[in-house]
Coordinates of C-alpha atoms in Angstrom, one line a residue:
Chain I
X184 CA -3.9 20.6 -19.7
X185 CA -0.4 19.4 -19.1
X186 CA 0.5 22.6 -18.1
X187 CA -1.8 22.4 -15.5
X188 CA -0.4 19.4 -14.3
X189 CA 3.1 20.9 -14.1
X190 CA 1.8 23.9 -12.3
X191 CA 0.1 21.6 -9.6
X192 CA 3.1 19.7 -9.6
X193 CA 5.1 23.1 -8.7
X194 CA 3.2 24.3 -6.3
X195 CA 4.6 23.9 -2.6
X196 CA 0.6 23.9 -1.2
X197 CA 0.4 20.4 -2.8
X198 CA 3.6 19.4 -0.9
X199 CA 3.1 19.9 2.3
X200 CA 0.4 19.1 5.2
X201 CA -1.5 16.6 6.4
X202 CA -3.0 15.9 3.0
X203 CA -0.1 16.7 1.2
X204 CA 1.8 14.4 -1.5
X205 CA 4.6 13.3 0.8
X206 CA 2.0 11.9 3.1
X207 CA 0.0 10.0 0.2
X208 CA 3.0 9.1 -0.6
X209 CA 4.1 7.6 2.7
X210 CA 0.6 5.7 3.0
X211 CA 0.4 4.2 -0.4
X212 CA 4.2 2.8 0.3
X213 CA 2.8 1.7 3.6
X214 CA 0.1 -0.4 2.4
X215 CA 1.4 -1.7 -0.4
X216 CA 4.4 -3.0 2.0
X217 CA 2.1 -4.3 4.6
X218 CA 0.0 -6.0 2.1
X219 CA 3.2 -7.6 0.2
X220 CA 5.1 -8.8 3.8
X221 CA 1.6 -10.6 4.8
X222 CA 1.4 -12.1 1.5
X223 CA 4.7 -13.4 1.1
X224 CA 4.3 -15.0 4.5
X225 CA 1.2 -16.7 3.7
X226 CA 2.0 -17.9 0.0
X227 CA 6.4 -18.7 -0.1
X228 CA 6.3 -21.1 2.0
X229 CA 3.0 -22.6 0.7
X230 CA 4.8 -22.4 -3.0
X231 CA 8.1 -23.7 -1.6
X232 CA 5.8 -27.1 -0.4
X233 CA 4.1 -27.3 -3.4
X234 CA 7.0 -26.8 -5.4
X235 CA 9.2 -29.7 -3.7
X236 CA 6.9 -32.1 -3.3
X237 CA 4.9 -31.6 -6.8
X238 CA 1.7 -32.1 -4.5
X239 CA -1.2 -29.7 -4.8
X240 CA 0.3 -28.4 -8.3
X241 CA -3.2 -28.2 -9.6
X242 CA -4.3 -25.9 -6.1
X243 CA -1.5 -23.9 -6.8
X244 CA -2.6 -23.0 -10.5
X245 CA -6.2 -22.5 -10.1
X246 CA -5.4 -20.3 -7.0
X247 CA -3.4 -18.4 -10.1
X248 CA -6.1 -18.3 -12.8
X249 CA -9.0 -17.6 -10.0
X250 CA -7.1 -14.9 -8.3
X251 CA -6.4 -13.0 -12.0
X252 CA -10.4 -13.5 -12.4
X253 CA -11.7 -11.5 -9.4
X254 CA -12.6 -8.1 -9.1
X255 CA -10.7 -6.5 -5.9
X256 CA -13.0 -3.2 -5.9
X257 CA -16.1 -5.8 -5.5
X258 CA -14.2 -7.8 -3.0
X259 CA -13.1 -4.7 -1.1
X260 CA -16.3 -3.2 -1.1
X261 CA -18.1 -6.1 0.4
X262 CA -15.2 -6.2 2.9
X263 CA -16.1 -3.0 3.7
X264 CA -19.3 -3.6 4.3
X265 CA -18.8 -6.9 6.2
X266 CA -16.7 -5.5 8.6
X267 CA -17.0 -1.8 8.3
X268 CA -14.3 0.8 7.6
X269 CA -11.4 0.5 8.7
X270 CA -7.7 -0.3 7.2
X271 CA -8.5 -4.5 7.5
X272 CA -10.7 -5.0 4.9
X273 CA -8.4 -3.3 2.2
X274 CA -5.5 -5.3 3.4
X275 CA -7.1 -8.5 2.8
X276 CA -8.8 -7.6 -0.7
X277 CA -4.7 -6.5 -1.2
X278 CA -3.0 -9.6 0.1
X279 CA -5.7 -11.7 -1.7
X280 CA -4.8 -9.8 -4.8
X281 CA -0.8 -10.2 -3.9
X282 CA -1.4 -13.9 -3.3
X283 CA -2.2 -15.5 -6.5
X284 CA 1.5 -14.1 -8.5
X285 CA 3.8 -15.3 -5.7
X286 CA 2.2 -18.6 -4.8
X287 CA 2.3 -19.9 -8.3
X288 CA 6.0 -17.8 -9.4
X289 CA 7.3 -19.8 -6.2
X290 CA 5.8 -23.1 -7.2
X291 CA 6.7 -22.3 -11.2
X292 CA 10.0 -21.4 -9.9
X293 CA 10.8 -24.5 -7.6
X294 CA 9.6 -27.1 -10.9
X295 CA 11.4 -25.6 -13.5
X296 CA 14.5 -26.3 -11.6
X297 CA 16.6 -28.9 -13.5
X298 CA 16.3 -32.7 -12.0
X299 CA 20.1 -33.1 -12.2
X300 CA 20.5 -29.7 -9.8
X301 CA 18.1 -31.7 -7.2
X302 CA 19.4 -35.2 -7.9
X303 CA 23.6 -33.6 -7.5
X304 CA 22.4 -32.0 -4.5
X305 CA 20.7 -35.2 -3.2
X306 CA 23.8 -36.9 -4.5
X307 CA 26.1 -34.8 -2.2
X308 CA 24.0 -36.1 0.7
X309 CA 21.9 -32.9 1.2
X310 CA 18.9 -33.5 3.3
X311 CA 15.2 -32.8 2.1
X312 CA 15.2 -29.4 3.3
X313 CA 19.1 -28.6 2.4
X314 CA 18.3 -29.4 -1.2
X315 CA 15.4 -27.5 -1.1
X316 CA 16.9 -24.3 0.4
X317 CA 20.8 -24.6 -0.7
X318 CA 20.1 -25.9 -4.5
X319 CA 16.2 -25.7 -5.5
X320 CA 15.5 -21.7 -4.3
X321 CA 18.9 -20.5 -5.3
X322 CA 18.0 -21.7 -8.9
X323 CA 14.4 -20.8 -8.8
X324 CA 15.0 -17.1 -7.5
X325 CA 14.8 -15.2 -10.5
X326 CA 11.3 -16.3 -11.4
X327 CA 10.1 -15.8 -7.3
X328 CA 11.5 -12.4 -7.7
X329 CA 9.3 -12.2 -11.3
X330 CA 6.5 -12.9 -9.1
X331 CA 6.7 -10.9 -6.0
X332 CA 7.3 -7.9 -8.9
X333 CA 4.1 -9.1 -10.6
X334 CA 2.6 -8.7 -7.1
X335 CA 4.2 -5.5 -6.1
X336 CA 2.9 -3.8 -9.2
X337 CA -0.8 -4.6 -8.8
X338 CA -0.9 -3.7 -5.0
X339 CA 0.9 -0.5 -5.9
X340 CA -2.0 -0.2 -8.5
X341 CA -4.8 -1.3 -6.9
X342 CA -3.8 0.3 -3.7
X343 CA -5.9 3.3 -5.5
X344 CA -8.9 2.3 -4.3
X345 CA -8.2 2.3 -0.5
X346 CA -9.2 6.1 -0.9
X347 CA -12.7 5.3 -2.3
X348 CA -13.9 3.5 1.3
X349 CA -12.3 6.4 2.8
X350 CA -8.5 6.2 3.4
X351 CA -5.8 7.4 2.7
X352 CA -3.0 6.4 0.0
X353 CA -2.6 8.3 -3.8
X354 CA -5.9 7.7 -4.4
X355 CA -7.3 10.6 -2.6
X356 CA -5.8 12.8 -5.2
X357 CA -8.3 10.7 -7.7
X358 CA -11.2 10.5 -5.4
X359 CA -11.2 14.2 -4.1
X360 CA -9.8 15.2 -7.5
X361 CA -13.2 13.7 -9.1
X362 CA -15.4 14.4 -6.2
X363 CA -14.4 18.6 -6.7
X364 CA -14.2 18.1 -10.6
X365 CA -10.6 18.9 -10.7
X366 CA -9.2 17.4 -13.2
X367 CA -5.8 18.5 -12.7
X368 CA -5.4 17.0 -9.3
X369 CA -6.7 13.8 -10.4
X370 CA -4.0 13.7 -13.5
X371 CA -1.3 14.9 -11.0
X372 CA -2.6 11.3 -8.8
X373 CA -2.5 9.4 -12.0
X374 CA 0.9 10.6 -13.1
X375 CA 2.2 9.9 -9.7
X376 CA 1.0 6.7 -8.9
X377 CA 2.3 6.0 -12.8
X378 CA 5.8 6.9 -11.8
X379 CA 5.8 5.1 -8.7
X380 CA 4.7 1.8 -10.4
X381 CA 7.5 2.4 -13.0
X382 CA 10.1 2.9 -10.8
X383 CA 9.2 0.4 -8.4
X384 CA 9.1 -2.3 -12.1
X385 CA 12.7 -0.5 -13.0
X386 CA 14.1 -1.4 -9.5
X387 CA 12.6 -5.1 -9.5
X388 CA 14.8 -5.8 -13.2
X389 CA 17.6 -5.0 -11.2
X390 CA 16.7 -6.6 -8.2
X391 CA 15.6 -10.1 -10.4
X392 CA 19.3 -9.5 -11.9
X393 CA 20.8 -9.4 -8.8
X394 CA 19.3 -12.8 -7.4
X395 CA 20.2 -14.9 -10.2
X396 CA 23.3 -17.0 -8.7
X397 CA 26.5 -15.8 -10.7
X398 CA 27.8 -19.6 -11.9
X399 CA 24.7 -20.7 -12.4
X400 CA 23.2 -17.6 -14.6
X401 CA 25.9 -17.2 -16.9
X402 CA 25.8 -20.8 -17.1
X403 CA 22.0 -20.6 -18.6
X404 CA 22.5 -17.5 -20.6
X405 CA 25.4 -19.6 -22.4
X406 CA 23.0 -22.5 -22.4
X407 CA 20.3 -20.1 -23.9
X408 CA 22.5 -19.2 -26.8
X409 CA 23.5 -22.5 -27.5
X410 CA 20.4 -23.5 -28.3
X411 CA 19.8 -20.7 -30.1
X412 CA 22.6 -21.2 -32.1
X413 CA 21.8 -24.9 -32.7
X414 CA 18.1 -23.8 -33.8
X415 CA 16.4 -26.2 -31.3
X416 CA 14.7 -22.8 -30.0
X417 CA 12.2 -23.1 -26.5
X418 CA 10.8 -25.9 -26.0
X419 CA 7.1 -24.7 -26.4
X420 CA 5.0 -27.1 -24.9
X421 CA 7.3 -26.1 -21.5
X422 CA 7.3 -22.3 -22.5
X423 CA 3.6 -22.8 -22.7
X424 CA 3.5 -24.4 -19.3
X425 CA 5.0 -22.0 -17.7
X426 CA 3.0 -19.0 -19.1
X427 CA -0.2 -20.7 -18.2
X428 CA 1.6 -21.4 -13.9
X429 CA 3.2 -18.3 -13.8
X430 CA 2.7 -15.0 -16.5
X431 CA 5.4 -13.3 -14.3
X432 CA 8.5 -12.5 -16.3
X433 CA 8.8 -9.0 -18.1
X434 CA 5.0 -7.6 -18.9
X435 CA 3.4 -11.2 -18.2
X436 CA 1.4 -10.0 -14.8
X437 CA -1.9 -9.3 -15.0
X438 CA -5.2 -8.4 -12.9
X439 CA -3.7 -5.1 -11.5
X440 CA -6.1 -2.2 -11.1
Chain R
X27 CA -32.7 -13.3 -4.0
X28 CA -34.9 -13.9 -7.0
X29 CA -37.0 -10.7 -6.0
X30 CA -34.0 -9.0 -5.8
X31 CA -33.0 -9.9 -9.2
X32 CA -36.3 -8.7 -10.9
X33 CA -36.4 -5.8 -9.3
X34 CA -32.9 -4.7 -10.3
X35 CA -32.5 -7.2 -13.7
X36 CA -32.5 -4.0 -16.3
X37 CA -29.6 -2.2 -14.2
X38 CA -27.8 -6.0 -14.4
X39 CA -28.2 -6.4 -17.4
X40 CA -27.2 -3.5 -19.1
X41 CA -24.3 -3.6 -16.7
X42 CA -23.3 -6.9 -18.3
X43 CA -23.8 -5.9 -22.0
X44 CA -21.5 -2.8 -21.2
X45 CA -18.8 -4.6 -19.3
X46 CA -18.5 -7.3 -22.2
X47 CA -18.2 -4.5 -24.9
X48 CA -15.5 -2.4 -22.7
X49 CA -13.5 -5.9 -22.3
X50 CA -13.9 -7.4 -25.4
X51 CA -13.3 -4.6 -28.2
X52 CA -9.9 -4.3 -26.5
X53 CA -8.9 -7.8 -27.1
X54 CA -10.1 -7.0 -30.6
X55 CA -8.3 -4.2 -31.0
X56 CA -4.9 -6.0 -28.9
X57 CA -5.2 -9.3 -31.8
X58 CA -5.0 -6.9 -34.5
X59 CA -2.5 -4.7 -33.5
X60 CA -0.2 -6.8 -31.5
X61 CA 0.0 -10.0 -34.5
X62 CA 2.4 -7.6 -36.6
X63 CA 4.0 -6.1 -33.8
X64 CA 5.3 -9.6 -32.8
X65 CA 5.9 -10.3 -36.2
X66 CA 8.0 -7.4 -36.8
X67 CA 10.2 -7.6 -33.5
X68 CA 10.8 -11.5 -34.2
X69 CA 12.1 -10.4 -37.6
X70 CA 14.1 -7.2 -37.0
X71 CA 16.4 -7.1 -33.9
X72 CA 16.1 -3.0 -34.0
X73 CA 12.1 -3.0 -33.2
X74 CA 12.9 -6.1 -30.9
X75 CA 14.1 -4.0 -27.8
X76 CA 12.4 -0.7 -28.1
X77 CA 9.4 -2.4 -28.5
X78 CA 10.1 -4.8 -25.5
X79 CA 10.6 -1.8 -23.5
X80 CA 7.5 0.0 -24.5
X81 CA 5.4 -2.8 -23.9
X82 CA 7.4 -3.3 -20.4
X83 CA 6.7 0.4 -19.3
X84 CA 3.4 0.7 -20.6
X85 CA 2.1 -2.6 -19.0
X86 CA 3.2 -1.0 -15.5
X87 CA 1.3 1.7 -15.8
X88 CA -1.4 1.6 -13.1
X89 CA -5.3 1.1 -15.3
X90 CA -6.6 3.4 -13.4
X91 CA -4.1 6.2 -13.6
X92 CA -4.4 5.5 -17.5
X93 CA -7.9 5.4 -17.2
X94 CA -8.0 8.9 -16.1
X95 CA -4.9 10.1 -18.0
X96 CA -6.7 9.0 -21.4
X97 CA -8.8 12.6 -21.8
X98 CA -5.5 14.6 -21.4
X99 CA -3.5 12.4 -23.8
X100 CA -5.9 11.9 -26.6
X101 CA -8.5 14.8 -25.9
X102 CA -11.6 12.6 -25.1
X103 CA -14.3 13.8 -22.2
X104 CA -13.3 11.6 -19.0
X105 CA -16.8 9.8 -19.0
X106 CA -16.1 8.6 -22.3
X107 CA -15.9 4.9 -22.9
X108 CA -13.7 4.9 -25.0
X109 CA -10.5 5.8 -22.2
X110 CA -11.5 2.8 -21.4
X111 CA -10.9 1.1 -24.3
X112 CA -8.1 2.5 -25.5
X113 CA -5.9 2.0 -22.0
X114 CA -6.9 -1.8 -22.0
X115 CA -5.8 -1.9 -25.7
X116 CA -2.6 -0.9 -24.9
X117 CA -2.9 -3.7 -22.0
X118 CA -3.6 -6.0 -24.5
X119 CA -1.2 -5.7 -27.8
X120 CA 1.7 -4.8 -24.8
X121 CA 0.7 -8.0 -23.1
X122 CA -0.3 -10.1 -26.5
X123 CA 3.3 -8.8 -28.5
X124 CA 4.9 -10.5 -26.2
X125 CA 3.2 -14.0 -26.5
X126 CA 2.9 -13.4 -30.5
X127 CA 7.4 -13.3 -30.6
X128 CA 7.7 -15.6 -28.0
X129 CA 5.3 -18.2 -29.6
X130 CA 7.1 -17.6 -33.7
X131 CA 10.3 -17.8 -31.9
X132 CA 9.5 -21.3 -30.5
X133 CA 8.8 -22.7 -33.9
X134 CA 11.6 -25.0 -34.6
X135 CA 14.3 -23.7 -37.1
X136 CA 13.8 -27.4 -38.8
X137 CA 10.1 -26.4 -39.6
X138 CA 11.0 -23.2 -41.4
X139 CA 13.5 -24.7 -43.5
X140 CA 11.2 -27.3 -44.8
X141 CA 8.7 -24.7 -45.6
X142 CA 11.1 -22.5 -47.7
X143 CA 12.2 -26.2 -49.1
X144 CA 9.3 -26.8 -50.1
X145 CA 9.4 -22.9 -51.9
X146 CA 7.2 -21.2 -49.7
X147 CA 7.1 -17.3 -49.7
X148 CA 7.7 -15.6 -46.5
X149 CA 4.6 -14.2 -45.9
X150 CA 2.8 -17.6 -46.6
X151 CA 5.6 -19.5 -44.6
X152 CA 4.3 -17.7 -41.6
X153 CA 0.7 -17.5 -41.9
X154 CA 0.1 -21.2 -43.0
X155 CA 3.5 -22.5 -41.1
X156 CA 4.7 -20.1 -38.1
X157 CA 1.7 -19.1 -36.7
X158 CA -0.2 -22.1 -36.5
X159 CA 2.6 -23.7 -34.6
X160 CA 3.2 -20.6 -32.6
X161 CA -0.9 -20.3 -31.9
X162 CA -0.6 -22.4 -28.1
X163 CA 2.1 -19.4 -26.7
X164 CA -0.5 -17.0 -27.7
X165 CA -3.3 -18.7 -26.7
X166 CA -2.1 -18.6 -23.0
X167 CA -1.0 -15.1 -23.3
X168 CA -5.0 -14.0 -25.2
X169 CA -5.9 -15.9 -21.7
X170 CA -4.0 -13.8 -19.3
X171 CA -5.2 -10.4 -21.2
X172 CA -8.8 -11.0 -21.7
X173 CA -9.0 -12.3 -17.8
X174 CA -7.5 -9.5 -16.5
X175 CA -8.8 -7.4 -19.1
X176 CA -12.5 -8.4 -17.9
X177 CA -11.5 -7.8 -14.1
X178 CA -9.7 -4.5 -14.8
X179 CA -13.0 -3.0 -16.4
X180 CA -14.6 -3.0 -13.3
X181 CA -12.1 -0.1 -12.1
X182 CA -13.5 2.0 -14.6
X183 CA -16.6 2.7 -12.4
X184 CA -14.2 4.8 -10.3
X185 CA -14.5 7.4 -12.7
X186 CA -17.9 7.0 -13.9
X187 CA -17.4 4.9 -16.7
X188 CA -20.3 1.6 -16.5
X189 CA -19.7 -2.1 -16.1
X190 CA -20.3 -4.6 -14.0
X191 CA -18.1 -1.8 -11.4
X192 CA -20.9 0.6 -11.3
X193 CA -22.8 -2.2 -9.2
X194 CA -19.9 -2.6 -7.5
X195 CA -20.3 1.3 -6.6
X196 CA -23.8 1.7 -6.6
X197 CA -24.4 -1.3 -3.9
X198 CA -21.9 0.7 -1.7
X199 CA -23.9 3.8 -2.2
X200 CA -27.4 2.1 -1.1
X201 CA -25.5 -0.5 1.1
X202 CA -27.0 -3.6 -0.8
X203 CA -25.1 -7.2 -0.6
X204 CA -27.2 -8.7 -3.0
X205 CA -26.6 -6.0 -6.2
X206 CA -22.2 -6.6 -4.4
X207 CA -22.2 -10.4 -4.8
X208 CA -24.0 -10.4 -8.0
X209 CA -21.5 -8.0 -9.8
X210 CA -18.6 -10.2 -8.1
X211 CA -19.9 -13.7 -9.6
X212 CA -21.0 -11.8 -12.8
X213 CA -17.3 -10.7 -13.1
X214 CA -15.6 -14.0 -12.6
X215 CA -18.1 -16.2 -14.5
X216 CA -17.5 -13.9 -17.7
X217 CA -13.7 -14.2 -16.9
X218 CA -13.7 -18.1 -17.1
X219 CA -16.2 -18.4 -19.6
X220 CA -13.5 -16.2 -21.4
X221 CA -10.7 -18.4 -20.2
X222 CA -12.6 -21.5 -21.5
X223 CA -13.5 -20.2 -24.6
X224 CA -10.2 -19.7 -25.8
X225 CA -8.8 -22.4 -24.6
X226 CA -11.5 -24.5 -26.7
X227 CA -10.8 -22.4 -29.7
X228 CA -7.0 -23.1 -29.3
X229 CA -7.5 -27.3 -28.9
X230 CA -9.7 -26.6 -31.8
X231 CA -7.7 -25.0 -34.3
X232 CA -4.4 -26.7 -33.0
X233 CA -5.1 -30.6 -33.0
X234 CA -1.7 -31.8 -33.0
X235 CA -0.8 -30.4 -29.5
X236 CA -3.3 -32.9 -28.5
X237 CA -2.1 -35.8 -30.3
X238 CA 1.5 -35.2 -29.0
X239 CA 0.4 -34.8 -25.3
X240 CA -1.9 -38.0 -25.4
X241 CA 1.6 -39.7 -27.2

């Protein structure tokens, strides 16, 4: 069987063309960035608000727990046949999907920024929207960047079912694989779209290492291990908090397809 | 609407019976496997990160993907339920392992040395000490896995498998809104009945969370 796989993966037919990998490829990177870009627009700076102000805390996490809850092949379907074909319809059922993990990672983020950061920053005479940018979203970073790979990794998942109204994306190889009962093309689709979610994951660790701010990241790592040290351990009722706003970090995400 | 649902009620229904089995026997199977898993990477720092990374890579594995890779990994036919089962299991315990070491890592080191004070053995010390405390942590992460575990199930009627997705498919074949909508509210009222469920067990069987958040 796995032979199989590695022969179809060999062969230069599947590489080339109009239908062939490279092209799926290029389409399933193309919506899933589309779908991210209009997502992010819609739900940072709605986080961001939410965050700062503490109002609308209780939008933001039911918009979490509902968005986890719905089925995007339903939703896309009755898009589809709302509005007909087209690429619209599985953009929204995508950016509705994408919504949910950055809204509440950005409003998880933005609270479980320490008082005294906000209140030095106010100190210092930093406006509303200084504190918010220059000392609130450096700290929070880490966990938005948790959030938009929680998002990235269910569009890049879910993207699959674009091919079953009819376009393009790596899901063709599973549709047409199933529809001529080849189950080697289908497992090449699988493995692929695997791989890309796993690389895509691998490159967002980096990333979320990248964005923590130097000072203040070795600063809570040291932090970390005091308290480690000292046996006072996470505070759970926080820890708790925080899974239930925002299952982002590590394998917390959920809901993808 | 109500016509509708006579007419069609059998196909519903057995839709619904098989969607609950395919999403709950994984969170079966994820509790049982995933409670020693946790236990074992809180306790031994060499299963900690291997694990962590397992559970990391396996959790980004599209469901669908795994869905259809299932028959050539374990041998199974690809309508068989059971890929079904066994790739949301490995949601699950990847998803649950995580919450189970978090959780018994947030029990205060205070606590554990009164229990073995007090001359508890190990294994009681976390059954009747560790666990209960750490029980809200995984509570919250059993809430994540069996929502997404329910809404995932539905992707399954991509390749044939039943569920509330095959009305999801089969209303796009005949072009029917009614037989859409009803697997879409079907899907999310089983998802937060789920989500409340466990959340009820959890206040039940962990009273003192209340008592400190009304203090």
């Amino acid at each position: 069987m796995f032979a199989d796989l590695f022969d179809y993966l060999g062969s230069a037919a599947n590489w080339t063309g109009a239908d062939g990998i490279p092209i799926r490829l290029a389409e399933h990177l193309q919506y899933t960035v589309l779908t991210l870009l209009i997502a992010f627009v819609i739900a940072f700076p709605l986080g961001l608000l939410i965050g700062h102000t503490g109002k609308g805390a209780f939008l933001a996490i039911n918009i979490g727990n509902a968005g986890r809850a719905l089925p995007t092949l339903g939703l896309l379907i009755l898009l589809v046949l709302l509005m007909t074909l087209g690429v619209v319809p599985v953009l929204i059922a995508l950016v509705i999907l994408a919504i949910p993990p950055i809204l509440t990672s950005t409003y998880a983020g933005i609270r479980s920024v320490e008082p005294d950061i906000v209140d030095a920053a106010r100190g210092m005479g930093m406006h509303e929207r200084q504190t918010l940018f220059k000392a609130e979203l450096p700290a929070a970073l880490p966990v938005i960047v948790g959030g938009l790979r929680t998002a990235t990794l269910q569009v890049v998942s879910t993207a699959t079912v674009a091919a079953y109204v009819g376009l393009g994306g790596l899901g063709r190889l599973l549709i047409d694989g199933q529809a001529q009962r080849n189950y080697t093309e289908m497992l090449a689709g699988a493995v692929i779209v695997a791989v890309l979610a796993i690389v895509l994951d691998v490159a967002f660790v980096g990333l979320k290492f990248v964005a923590a701010p130097g000072g203040l990241a070795a600063r809570r790592s040291a932090q970390e291990h005091d308290e480690r040290a000292a046996g006072r351990g996470r505070d759970a009722a926080s820890a708790r908090d925080q899974a239930v706003a925002a299952p982002a970090g590590g394998p917390g995400g959920s809901g993808h397809a | 609407m109500f016509e509708f649902l006579d007419a069609n009620s059998s196909t519903i229904v057995d839709a619904l019976v098989e969607h609950l089995y395919l999403s709950f026997l994984p969170i079966l199977i994820g509790i049982v496997v995933a409670l020693p898993l946790g236990m074992l990477a809180v306790r031994y720092r060499w299963a900690d990160i291997p694990l962590l990374g397992a559970s990391s890579v396996a959790y980004s594995i599209p469901s669908l993907a795994l869905f259809i890779a299932m028959p050539g990994l374990i041998g199974t036919k690809i309508l068989d339920p059971l890929n079904v089962v066994i790739a949301l299991s490995l949601y699950t315990v990847a998803l649950l392992f995580r919450s189970v070491a978090d959780g018994l890592r947030s029990v205060p080191e205070p606590v554990r040395m009164a229990a073995t004070a007090l001359g508890m053995k190990r294994p009681r010390q976390l059954l009747t000490v560790e666990l209960p405390i750490a029980l809200p942590i995984i509570a919250s992460g059993l809430r994540v896995a069996a929502v997404s575990n329910i809404s995932m199930v539905s992707v399954g009627a991509l390749i044939g498998v039943g569920g509330l997705g095959a009305l999801f498919t089969y209303g796009f074949q005949i072009q029917s809104f009614p037989l859409l909508v009803t697997g879409i509210v079907l899907s999310v009222a089983l998802a937060l009945i789920a989500d409340v469920l466990i959340v009820l067990a959890q206040r039940l069987t962990t009273p003192w969370t209340r008592a400190r958040a009304t203090r």
